[in-house]
Structures are given as structure tokens and as C-alpha cells.
Short mmCIF file of C-alpha atoms in Angstrom, two decimals:
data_model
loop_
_atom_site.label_atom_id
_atom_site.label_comp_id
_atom_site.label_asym_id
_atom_site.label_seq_id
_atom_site.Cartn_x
_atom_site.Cartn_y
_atom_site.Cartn_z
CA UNK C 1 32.50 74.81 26.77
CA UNK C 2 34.21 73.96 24.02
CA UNK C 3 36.69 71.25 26.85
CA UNK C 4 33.35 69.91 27.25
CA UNK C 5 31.96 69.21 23.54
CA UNK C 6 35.68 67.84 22.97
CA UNK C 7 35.09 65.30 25.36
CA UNK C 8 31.68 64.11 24.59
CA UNK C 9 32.87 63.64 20.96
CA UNK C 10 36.01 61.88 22.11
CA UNK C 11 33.99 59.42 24.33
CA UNK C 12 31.52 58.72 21.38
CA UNK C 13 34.52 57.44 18.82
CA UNK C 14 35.84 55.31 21.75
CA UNK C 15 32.25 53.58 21.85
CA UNK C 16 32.00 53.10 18.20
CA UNK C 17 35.41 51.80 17.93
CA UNK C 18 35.48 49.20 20.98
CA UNK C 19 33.57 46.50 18.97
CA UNK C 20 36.10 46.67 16.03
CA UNK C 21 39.28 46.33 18.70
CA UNK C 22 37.71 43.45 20.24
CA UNK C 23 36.86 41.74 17.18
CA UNK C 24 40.41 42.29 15.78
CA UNK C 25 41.90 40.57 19.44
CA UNK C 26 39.15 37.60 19.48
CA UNK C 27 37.96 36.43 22.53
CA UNK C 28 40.54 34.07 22.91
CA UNK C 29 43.15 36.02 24.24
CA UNK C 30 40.86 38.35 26.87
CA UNK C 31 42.45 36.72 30.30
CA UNK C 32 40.75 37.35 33.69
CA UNK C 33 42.24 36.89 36.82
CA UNK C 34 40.45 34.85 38.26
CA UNK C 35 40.95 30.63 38.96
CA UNK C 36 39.26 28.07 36.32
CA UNK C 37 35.07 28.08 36.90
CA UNK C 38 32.74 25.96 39.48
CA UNK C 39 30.24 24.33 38.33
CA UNK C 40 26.96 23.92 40.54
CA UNK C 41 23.44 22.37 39.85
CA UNK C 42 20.52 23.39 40.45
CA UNK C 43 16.34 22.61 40.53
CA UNK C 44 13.72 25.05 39.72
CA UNK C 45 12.08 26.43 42.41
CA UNK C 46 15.15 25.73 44.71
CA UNK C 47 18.10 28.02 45.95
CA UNK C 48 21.78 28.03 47.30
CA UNK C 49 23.75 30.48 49.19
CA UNK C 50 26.91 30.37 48.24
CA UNK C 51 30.32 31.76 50.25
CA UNK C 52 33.04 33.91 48.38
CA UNK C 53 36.19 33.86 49.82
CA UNK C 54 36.77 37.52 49.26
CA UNK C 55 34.29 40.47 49.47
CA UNK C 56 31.58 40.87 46.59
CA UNK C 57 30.75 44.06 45.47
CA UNK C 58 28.84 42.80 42.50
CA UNK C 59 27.10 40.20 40.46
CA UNK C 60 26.36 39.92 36.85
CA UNK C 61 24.14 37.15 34.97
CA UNK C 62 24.39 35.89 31.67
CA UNK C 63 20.62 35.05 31.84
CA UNK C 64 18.65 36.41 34.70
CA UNK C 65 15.44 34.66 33.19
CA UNK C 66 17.49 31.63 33.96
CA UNK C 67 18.81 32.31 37.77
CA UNK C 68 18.31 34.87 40.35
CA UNK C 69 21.18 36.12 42.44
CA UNK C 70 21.03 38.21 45.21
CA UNK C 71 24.06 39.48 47.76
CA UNK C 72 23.18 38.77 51.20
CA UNK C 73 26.43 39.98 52.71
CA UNK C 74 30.01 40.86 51.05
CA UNK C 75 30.60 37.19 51.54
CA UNK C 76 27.23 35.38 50.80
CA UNK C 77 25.62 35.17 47.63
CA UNK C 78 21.74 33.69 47.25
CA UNK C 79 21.35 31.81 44.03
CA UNK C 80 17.61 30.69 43.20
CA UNK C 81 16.34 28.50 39.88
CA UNK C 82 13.98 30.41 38.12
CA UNK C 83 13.61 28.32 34.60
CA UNK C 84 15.33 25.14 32.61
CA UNK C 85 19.03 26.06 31.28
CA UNK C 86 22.62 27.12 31.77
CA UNK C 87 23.93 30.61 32.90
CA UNK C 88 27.28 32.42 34.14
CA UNK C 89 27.33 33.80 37.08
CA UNK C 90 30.59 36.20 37.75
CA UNK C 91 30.77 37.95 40.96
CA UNK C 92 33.47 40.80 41.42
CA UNK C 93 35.48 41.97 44.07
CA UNK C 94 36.12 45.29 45.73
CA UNK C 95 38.68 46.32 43.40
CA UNK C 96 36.56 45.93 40.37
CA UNK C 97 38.26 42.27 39.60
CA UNK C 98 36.56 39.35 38.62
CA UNK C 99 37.01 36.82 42.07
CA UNK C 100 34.84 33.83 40.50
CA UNK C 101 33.10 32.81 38.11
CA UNK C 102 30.17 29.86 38.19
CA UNK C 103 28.38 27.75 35.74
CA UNK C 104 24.77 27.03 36.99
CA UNK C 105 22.81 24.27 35.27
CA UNK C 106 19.09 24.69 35.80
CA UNK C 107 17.71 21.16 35.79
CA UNK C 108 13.63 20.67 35.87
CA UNK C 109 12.29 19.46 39.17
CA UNK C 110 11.57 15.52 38.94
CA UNK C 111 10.75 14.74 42.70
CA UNK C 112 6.57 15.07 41.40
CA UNK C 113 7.41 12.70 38.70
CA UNK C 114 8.89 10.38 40.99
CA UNK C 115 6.23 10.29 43.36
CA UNK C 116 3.68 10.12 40.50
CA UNK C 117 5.48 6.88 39.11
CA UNK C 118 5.75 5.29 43.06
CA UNK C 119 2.10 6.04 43.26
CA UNK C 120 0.97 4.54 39.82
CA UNK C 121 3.36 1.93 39.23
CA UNK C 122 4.72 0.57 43.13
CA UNK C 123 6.10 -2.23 41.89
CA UNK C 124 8.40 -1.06 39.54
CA UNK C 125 11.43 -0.25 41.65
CA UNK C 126 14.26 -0.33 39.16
CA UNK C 127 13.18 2.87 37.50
CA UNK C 128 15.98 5.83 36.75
CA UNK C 129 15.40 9.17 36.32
CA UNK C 130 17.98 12.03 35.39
CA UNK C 131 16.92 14.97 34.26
CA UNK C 132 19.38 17.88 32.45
CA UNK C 133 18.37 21.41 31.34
CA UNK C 134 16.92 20.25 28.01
CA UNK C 135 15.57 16.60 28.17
CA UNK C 136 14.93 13.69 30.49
CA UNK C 137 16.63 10.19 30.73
CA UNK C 138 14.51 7.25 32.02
CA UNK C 139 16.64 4.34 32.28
CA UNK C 140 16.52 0.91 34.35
CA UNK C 141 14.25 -1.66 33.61
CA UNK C 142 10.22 -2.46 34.14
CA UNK C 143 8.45 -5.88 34.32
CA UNK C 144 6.56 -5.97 31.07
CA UNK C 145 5.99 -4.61 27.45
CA UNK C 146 3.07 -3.43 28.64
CA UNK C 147 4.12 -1.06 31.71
CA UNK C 148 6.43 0.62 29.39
CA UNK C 149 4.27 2.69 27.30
CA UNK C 150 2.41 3.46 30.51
CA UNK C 151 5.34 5.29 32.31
CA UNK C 152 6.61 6.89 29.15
CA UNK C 153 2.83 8.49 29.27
CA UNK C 154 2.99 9.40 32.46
CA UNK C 155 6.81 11.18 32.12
CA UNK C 156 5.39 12.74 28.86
CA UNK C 157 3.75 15.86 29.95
CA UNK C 158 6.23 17.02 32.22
CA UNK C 159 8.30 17.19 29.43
CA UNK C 160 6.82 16.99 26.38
CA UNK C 161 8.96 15.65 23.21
CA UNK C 162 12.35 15.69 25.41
CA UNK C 163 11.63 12.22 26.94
CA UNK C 164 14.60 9.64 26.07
CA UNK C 165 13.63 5.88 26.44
CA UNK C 166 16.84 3.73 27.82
CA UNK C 167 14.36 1.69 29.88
CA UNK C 168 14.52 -2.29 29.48
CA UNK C 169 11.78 -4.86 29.56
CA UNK C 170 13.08 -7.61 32.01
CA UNK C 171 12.65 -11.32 32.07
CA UNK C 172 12.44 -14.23 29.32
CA UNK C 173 11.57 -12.69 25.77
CA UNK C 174 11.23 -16.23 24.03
CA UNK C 175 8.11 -17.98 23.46
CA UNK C 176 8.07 -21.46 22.31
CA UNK C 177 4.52 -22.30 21.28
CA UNK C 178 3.04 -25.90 20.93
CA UNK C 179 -0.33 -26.38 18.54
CA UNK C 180 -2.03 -29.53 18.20
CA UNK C 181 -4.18 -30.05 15.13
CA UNK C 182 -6.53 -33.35 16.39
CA UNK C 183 -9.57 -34.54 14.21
CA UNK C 184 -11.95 -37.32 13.58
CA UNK C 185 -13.86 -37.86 10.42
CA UNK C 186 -15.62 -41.22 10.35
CA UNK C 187 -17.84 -41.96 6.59
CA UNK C 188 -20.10 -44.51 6.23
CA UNK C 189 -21.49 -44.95 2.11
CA UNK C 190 -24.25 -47.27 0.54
CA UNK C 191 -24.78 -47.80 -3.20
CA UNK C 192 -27.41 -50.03 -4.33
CA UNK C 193 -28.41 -50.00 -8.00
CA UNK C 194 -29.67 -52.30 -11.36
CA UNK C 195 -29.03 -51.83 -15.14
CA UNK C 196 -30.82 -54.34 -17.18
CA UNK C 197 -30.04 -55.44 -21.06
CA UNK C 198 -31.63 -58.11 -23.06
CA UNK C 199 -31.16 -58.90 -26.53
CA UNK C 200 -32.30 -61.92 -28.57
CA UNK C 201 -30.17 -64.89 -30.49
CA UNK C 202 -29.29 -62.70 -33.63
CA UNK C 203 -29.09 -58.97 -31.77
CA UNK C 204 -31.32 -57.59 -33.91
CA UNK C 205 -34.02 -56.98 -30.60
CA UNK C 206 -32.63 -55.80 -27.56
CA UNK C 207 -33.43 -53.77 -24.56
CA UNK C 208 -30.82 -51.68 -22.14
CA UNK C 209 -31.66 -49.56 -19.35
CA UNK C 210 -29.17 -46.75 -18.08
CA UNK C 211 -30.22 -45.40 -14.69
CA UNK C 212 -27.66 -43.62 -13.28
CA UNK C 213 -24.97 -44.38 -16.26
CA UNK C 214 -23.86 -47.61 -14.98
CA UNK C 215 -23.63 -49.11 -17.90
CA UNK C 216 -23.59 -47.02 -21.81
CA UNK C 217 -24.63 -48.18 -24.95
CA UNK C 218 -22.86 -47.60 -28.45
CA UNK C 219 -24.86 -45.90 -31.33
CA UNK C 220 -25.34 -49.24 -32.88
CA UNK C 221 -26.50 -50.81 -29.65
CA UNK C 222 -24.71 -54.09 -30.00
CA UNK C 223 -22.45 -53.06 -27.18
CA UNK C 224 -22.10 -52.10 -23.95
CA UNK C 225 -19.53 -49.79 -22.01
CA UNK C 226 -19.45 -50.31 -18.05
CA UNK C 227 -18.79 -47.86 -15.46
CA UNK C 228 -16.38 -48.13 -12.58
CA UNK C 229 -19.10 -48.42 -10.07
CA UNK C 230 -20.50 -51.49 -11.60
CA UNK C 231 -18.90 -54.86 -8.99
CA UNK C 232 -21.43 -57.35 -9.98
CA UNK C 233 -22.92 -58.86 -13.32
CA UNK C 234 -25.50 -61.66 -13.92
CA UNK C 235 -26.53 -62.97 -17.46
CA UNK C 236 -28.52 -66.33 -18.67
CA UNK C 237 -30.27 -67.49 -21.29
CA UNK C 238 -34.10 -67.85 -22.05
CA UNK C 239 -36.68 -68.53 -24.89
CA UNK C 240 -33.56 -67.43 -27.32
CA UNK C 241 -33.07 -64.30 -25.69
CA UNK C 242 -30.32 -63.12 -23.45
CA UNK C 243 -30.71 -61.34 -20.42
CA UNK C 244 -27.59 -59.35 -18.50
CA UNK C 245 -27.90 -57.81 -14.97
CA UNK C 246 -25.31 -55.00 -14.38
CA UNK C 247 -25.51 -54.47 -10.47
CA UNK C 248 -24.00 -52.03 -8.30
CA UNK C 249 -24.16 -52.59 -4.40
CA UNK C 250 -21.76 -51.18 -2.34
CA UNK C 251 -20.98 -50.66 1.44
CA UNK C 252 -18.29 -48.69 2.33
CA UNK C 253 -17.08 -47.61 5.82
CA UNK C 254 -14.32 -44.95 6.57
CA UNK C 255 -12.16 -43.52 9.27
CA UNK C 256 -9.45 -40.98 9.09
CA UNK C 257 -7.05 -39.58 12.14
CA UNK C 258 -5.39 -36.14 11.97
CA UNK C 259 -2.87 -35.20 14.52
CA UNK C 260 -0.38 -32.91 14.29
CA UNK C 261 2.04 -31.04 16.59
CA UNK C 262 4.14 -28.07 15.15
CA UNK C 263 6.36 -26.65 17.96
CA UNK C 264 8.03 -23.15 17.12
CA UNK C 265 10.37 -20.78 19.20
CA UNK C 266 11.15 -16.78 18.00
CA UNK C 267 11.57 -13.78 20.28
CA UNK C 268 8.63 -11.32 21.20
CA UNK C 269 7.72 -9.76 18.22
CA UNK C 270 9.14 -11.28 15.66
CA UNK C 271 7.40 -13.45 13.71
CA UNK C 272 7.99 -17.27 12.77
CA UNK C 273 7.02 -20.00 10.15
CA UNK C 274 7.07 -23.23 10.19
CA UNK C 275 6.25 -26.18 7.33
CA UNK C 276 6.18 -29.64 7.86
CA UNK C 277 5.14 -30.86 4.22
CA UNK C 278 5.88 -30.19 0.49
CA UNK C 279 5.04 -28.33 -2.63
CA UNK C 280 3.59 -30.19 -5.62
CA UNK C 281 3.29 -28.29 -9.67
CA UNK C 282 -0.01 -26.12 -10.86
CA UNK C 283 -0.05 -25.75 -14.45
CA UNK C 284 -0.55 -22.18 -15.60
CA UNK C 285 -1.90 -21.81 -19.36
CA UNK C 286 -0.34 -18.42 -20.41
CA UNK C 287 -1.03 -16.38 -24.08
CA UNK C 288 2.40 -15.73 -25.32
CA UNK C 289 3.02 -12.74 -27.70
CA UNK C 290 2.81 -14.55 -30.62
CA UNK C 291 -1.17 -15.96 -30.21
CA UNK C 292 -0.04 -18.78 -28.86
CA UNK C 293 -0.38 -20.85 -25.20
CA UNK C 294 2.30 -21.37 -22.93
CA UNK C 295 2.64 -23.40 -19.77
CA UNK C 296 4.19 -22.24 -16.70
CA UNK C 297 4.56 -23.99 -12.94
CA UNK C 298 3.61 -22.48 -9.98
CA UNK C 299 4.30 -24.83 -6.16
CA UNK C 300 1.34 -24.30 -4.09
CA UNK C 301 2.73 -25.80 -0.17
CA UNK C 302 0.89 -27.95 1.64
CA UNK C 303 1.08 -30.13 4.96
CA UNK C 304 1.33 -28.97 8.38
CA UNK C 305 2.11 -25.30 8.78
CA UNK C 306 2.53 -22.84 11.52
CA UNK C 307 2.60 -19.41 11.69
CA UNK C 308 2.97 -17.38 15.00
CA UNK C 309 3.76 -13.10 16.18
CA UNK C 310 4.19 -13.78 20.19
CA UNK C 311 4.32 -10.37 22.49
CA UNK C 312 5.37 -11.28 25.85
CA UNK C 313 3.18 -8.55 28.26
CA UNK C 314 4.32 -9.95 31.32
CA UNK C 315 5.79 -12.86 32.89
CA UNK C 316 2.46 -14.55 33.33
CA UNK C 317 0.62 -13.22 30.04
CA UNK C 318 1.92 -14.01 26.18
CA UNK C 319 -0.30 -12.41 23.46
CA UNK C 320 -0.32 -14.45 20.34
CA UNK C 321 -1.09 -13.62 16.83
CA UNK C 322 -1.07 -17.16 15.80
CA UNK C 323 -2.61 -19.29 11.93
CA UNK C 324 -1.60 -22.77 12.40
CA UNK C 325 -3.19 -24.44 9.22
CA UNK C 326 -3.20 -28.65 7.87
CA UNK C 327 -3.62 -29.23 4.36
CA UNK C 328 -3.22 -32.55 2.22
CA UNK C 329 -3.58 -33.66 -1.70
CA UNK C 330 -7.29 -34.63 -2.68
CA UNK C 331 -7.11 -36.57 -5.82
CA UNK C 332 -11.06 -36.82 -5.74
CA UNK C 333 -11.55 -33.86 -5.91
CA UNK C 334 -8.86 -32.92 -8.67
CA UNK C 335 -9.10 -31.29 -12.25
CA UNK C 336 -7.81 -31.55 -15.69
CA UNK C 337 -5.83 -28.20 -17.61
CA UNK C 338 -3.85 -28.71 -20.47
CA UNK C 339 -3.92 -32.62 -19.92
CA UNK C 340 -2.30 -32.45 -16.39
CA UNK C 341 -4.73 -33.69 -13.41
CA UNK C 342 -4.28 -30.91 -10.79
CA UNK C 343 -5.09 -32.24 -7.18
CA UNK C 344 -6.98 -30.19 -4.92
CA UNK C 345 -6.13 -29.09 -1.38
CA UNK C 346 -8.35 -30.37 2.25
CA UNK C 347 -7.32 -27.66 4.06
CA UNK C 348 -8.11 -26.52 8.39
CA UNK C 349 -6.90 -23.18 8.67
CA UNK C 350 -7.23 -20.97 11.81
CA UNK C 351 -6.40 -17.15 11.90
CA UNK C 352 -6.87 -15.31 15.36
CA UNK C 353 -5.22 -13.21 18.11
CA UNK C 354 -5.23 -14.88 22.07
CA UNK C 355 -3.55 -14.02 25.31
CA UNK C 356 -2.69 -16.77 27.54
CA UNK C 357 -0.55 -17.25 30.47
CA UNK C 358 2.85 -19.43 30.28
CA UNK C 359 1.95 -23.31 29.96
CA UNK C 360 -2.19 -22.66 29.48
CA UNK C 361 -3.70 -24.10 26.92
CA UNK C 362 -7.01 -22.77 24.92
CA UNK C 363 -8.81 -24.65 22.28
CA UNK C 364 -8.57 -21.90 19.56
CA UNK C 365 -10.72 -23.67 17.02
CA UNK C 366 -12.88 -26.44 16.32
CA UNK C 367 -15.89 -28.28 14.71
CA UNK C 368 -17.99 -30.62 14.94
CA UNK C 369 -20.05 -31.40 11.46
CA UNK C 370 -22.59 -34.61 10.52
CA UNK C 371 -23.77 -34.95 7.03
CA UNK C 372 -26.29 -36.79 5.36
CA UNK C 373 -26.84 -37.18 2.18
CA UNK C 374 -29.42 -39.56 -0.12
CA UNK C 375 -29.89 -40.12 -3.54
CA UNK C 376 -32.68 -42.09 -5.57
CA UNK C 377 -32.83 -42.42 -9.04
CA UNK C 378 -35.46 -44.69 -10.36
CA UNK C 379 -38.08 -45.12 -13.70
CA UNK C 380 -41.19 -43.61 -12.95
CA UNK C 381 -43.99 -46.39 -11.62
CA UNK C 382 -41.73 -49.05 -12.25
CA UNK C 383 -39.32 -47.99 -9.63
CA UNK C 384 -42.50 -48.02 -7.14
CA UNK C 385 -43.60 -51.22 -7.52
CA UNK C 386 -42.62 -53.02 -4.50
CA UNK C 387 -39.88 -55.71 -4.54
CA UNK C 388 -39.54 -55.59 -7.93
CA UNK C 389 -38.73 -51.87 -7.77
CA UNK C 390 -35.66 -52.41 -6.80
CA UNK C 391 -34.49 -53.61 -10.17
CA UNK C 392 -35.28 -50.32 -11.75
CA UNK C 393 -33.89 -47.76 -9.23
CA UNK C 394 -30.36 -46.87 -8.08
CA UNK C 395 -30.17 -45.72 -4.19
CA UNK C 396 -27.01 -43.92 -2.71
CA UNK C 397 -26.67 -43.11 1.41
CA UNK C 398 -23.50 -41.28 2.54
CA UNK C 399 -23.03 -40.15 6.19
CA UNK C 400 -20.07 -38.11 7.11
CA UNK C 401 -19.33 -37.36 10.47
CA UNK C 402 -16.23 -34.88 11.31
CA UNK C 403 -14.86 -33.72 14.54
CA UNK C 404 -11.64 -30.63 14.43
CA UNK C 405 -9.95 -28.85 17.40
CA UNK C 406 -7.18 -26.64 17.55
CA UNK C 407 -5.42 -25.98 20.63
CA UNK C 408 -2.53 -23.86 21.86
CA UNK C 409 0.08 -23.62 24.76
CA UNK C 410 2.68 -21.05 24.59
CA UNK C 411 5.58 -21.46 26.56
CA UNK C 412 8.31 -18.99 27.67
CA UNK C 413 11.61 -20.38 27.72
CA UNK C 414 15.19 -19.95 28.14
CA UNK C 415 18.74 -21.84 26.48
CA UNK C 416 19.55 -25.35 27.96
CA UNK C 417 22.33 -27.49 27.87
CA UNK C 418 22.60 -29.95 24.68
CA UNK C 419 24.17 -32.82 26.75
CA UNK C 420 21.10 -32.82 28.69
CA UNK C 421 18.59 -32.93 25.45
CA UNK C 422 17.94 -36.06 23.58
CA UNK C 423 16.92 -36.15 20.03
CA UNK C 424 14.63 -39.12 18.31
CA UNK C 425 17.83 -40.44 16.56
CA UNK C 426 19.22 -41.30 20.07
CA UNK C 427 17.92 -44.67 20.37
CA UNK C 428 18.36 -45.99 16.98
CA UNK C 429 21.45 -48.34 16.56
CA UNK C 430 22.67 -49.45 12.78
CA UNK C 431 22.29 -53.22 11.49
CA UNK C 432 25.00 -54.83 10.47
CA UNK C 433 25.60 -57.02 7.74
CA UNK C 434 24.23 -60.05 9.04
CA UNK C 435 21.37 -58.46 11.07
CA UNK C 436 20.25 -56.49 7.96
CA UNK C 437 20.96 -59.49 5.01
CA UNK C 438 20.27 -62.31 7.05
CA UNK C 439 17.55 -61.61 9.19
CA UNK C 440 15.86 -58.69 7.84
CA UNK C 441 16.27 -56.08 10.37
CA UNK C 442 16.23 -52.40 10.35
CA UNK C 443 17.29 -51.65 13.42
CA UNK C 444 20.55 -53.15 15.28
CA UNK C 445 20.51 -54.61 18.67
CA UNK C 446 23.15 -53.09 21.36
CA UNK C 447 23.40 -49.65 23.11
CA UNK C 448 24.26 -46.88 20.33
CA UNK C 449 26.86 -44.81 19.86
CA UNK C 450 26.55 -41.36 20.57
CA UNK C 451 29.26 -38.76 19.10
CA UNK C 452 30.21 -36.18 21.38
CA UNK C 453 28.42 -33.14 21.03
CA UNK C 454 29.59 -29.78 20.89
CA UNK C 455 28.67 -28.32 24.05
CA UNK C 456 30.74 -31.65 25.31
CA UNK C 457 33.98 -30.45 23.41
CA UNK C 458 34.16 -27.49 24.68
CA UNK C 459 35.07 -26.29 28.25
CA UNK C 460 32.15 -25.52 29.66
CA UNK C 461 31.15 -21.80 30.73
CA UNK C 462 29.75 -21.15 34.64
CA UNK C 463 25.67 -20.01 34.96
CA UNK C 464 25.93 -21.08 30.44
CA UNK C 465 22.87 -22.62 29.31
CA UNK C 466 22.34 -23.69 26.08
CA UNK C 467 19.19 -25.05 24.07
CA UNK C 468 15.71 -24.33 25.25
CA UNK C 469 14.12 -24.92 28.99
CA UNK C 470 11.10 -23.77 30.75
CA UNK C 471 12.58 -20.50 32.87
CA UNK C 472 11.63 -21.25 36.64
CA UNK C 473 9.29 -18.64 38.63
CA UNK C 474 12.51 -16.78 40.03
CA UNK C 475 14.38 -16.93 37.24
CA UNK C 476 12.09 -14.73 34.62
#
């Protein structure tokens, strides 16, 4: 009895002290006799049997949730995937020795996903898939911007946040757009008007109508101030008195062309600018601290302007966030601050969003506007009376008749060879002394002289393209 309680007491120290001796040796230096570990792979849901080259007696897992082994026969060993993740598997011999050990990686199964992506996407046959215990890899490349969201959707539930993206978009990436700004504005204007003065010899009686302020009278009436509209004047004398006609007839016709042709290139989605124009001074009246006004410049830009977001979606569609805009100085329309005469700006702007195929065009914008506009100013009855009316009214007609469109044409295109590009300074050939002193030209006669580019200077580079080109159909 008392053998018995010494031994239960002696194998309870042992157990308490084990951890401590192993913790004081590390890990490091337990050795097994066994060779260096095999790794295997493995799917959920699938199985291997795998052959020992010595008798098994047992097996031991590291994490059964993970894999499930069973022993067939002393030599055979049935491995199965139960779940996602890595595991040991050690299997031990007949003399209580560890023969072999294996690492098993549990990798999801991906052959659904596959045939989910076949069925949903068939023409997207450079797709990779590799899938690990812990996340999946697509790689490879699909057709457009657009497909690419759609099969990381579709690999997303099968394994939610552990998705990596190494996939490509294939084919050309830059856009070169081409906006022409075209419009028509044709004016027609007729002015027809009468002032009348009279006065006799000694000024002390006179008379002065101002319909319309085409003429203006001083507070002592002796004189008379003309307007800028006033192109005619007729005076005589008779009975003493002197009569003046101030007359204002006008016709004036008007025609104005607008084209312009901003051509930009960026990459798909980026964004680009372009300005083809200038910036002229505004005037800003400030308070400074001490009560006082201060003037400070601002540049407003105008002229021809382009601004463009491309997204290529596929090699036959380009979506376009696009504001081309043409502005120019209008003096007539100008103000006065401070003393300085601040123009104002005639402006066509266009903001909108398209998708258009490579090399289509779409009329964006335009307008088509016809104003008319009269004016009569005349003396009540007197400006009635027939005939004679028309010396005591002033008559204005202005007809305005204005035709805008925008349109676009994106382009996707690829580098080309400088040699093969010509510029507009090609042709132009410089006068010489006599050519430009003696007979007035600005341009010489002969075949110019072109300096050798850089592409030419260089040795060139096989399947190297440089500058821009329209990408053929089997080339995007």
C-alpha cells in the first residue's frame, strides 16, 4: 500500500515538472529520427492515400478540424481535406519512432469558381486563379475596365475579403480626343433717326429736339454736343433763322466664323487640359487696414480650351467626361472700376459625360438662335404724321441670327515613329537677304532643310514606335 501511494506521488512531480525541463532545453534542440518533412497539397472535400515505407502503428494531427487521417493498412494512410489551413501530420512506426512527418496545406476548392467565370465571362480566357489556405490570387489579364469589377464580384463570395487583384486590363489605354467648336452668327442692324435745331440771327430764339440723345444741349443752349451715332448733318439759312438737321441712318451687316479644333491625348483616367489663348488683368478694389482702397490683379483665361477624363471600357467603347469651352474679349460689352475698362467674356461652354466607340463622332452640343429686335422712339402725334413723321422719330431694327455645334471623336491610339510625322513648320523655308529686302517676301523659295530628328540619331529599336498612331483592330 504504501509502494503504491509512493508511486502515484512520484508520477505526479514528474508531470508537474516536464513543462519546466522542456522549457529550460527549448525546442530547438528536441531531434527526431526521422528524414526532413514532405510537403503535400490538398482541396477540401478531396483525399489522398498515401504509402509509408515502413509499418504505421499510429497517426497524430496537429489539427484534426483541418485534415482527417485514417490507417487503411500498416502501409497506407487515407488523408481527406476537411477545412482551409495547414496541419502536421506525423505517423509512427512499430517501435514507437517517428517514420515521417508531412505538412498538408488545405487549399479552398476553386474548380466552381472556374466554371462560374467560363460560364459568365467565355471570352475571357487569360484568367489565373491560385488559391492558398488563406486568400485567393486572380491574375492574367481581361478585355476591358469594365469586365474587371464584374469577375472580382463574382470571385468575392467564395472568399469574402481574401480576394487579391493582380489582374490587367489589356489593349490601348490612350485616348486622343478631337473637338470641333463650328459656329455661324450672321447680324443685320438699321438705324434711322432726326434731331432738329433752329435758332435765329442773334441766338437769342432757338429750338432743339433730342430724341434718342443724338444730339445734347448745354445749359445756356447756345451749343450743341453730338453723339457718336450721329453720320450726317444738314444746316441752311432762312428768313434770318438757322436751321440744322442732325441725322442718323445706318445699315449695318455682319458675319462672324468660329472654328476651332483642340486635339488632346492622356491615359484612361487621368484627366487633361488644354488652352489655346491668353489671360488679360481684372482690377480688384480691396479695403486695406487702414480705411483705405487698394487694387489688386486677378488673370481671368480665355480662348479655346479643352478639358477631358477618358475611361477606356473596351476596345470599341471610350467613356468621356469631356467641357470643351471658346471664349473671346467683348469690348462692347465692357465696364469701368477704378478707371480701368474691364472687357467682358463671349463665352460657348459645354459640360457632359458620352460614350462613344473609337473614331465616332457625336454632336455634343449646339444651337441654333434668331433674334429680333425693334425700337421706335418718336414725339407723340408728330411722329404719326405721315412722311413728315419721319423727321421726329428715331427707328432701330437688329436681327441676329446664330448657329453653334460641338462635336467629338475620341480616338484610341498608340506611339509612332517621329520620322514618319510632319509638323506645320516642315514646309516653310527662310528668305534670304535679297528675297526678304528686295522683294518683300516672307517665305523663301527652295526645298527646306530639315534637321535630323532624334528618333533619326539614334539606332533604332525592333517592334519601337514612337509618337501617336491609330492602333489597328489586331493590335489593341
Amino acid at each position: 500500500m504504501k509502494i503504491n501511494r509512493f508511486s502515484v506521488w512520484f508520477s505526479v512531480i514528474c508531470f508537474l515538472l516536464i513543462p519546466y525541463v522542456c522549457q529550460a532545453q527549448g525546442l530547438s534542440r528536441v531531434s527526431l529520427e526521422t528524414a526532413s518533412a514532405q510537403e503535400f497539397n490538398l482541396t477540401v472535400g478531396k483525399s489522398i492515400i498515401v504509402k509509408s515505407p515502413e509499418k504505421v502503428k499510429r497517426v497524430s494531427l496537429v489539427a484534426p478540424e483541418t485534415v482527417d487521417a485514417l490507417v487503411l493498412t500498416p502501409w497506407q494512410i487515407y488523408l481527406a481535406g476537411k477545412a482551409p489551413g495547414i496541419t502536421t501530420v506525423t505517423l509512427w512506426s512499430e517501435e514507437d519512432r517517428v517514420s515521417s512527418v508531412l505538412d498538408v496545406e488545405v487549399a479552398p476548392d476553386i474548380a466552381r469558381l472556374k466554371e462560374r467565370l467560363v460560364r459568365l465571362f467565355p471570352e475571357e480566357r487569360s484568367i489565373k486563379i491560385d488559391a492558398t489556405h488563406d486568400s485567393l490570387t486572380l491574375s492574367g489579364s481581361v478585355s476591358s475596365t469594365a469586365v474587371l469589377p464584374q469577375v472580382l464580384g463574382v470571385a468575392e463570395p467564395f472568399f469574402p475579403k481574401k480576394v487579391i487583384n493582380l489582374m490587367e486590363v489589356s489593349g490601348t489605354h490612350q485616348v486622343m480626343i478631337e473637338v470641333r467648336v463650328a459656329e455661324m452668327s450672321r447680324g443685320l442692324l438699321r438705324r434711322l433717326g432726326f434731331n432738329l435745331a433752329a435758332s435765329n440771327h442773334d441766338g437769342k430764339n432757338f429750338g432743339v429736339s433730342l430724341l434718342n440723345n443724338l444730339t445734347r444741349a448745354t445749359p445756356g443752349g447756345t451749343t450743341f454736343g453730338l453723339s457718336d451715332k450721329i453720320n450726317a448733318l444738314i444746316g441752311f439759312v432762312s428768313q434770318g433763322a438757322s436751321w440744322t438737321f442732325f441725322i442718323d441712318a445706318l445699315k449695318e451687316e455682319g458675319l462672324l466664323k468660329v472654328l476651332a479644333e483642340p486635339t488632346l491625348i492622356t491615359l484612361s483616367g487621368k484627366q487633361a487640359n488644354f488652352l489655346a489663348g491668353g489671360e488679360f488683368p481684372v482690377p480688384v478694389p480691396q479695403v486695406s487696414g487702414g480705411g483705405g482702397q487698394t487694387i489688386t490683379i486677378e488673370y481671368k483665361p480665355f480662348g479655346v480650351g479643352l478639358t477631358f477624363t477618358p475611361t477606356v471600357l473596351s476596345s470599341k467603347k471610350i467613356n468621356m467626361q469631356i467641357m470643351p469651352e471658346v471664349s473671346e474679349l467683348d469690348f462692347s460689352n465692357a465696364v469701368t472700376v477704378s478707371g480701368f475698362t474691364i472687357p467682358a467674356l463671349t463665352t460657348r461652354r459645354v459640360s457632359t459625360v458620352v460614350e462613344l466607340g473609337d473614331g465616332q463622332s457625336f454632336a455634343i452640343a449646339g444651337i441654333i438662335k434668331d433674334e429680333n429686335r425693334q425700337l421706335v422712339s418718336k414725339f407723340p402725334v408728330l411722329g404719326d404724321l405721315p412722311v413728315l413723321g419721319a423727321l421726329f422719330r428715331s427707328s432701330s431694327f437688329q436681327k441676329n441670327e446664330t448657329e453653334l455645334v460641338v462635336i467629338a471623336t475620341p480616338h484610341l491610339v498608340k506611339p509612332l515613329d517621329l520620322a514618319k510625322q510632319t509638323l506645320p513648320t516642315d514646309p516653310y523655308v527662310e528668305p534670304n537677304d535679297v528675297e526678304f529686302y528686295l522683294y518683300g517676301q516672307r517665305e523663301g523659295k527652295g526645298q527646306p532643310s530639315m534637321p535630323p530628328s532624334p528618333a533619326e540619331k539614334r539606332q533604332p529599336v525592333e517592334g519601337e514606335d514612337f509618337g501617336h498612331v491609330k492602333p489597328k483592330e489586331g493590335q489593341r
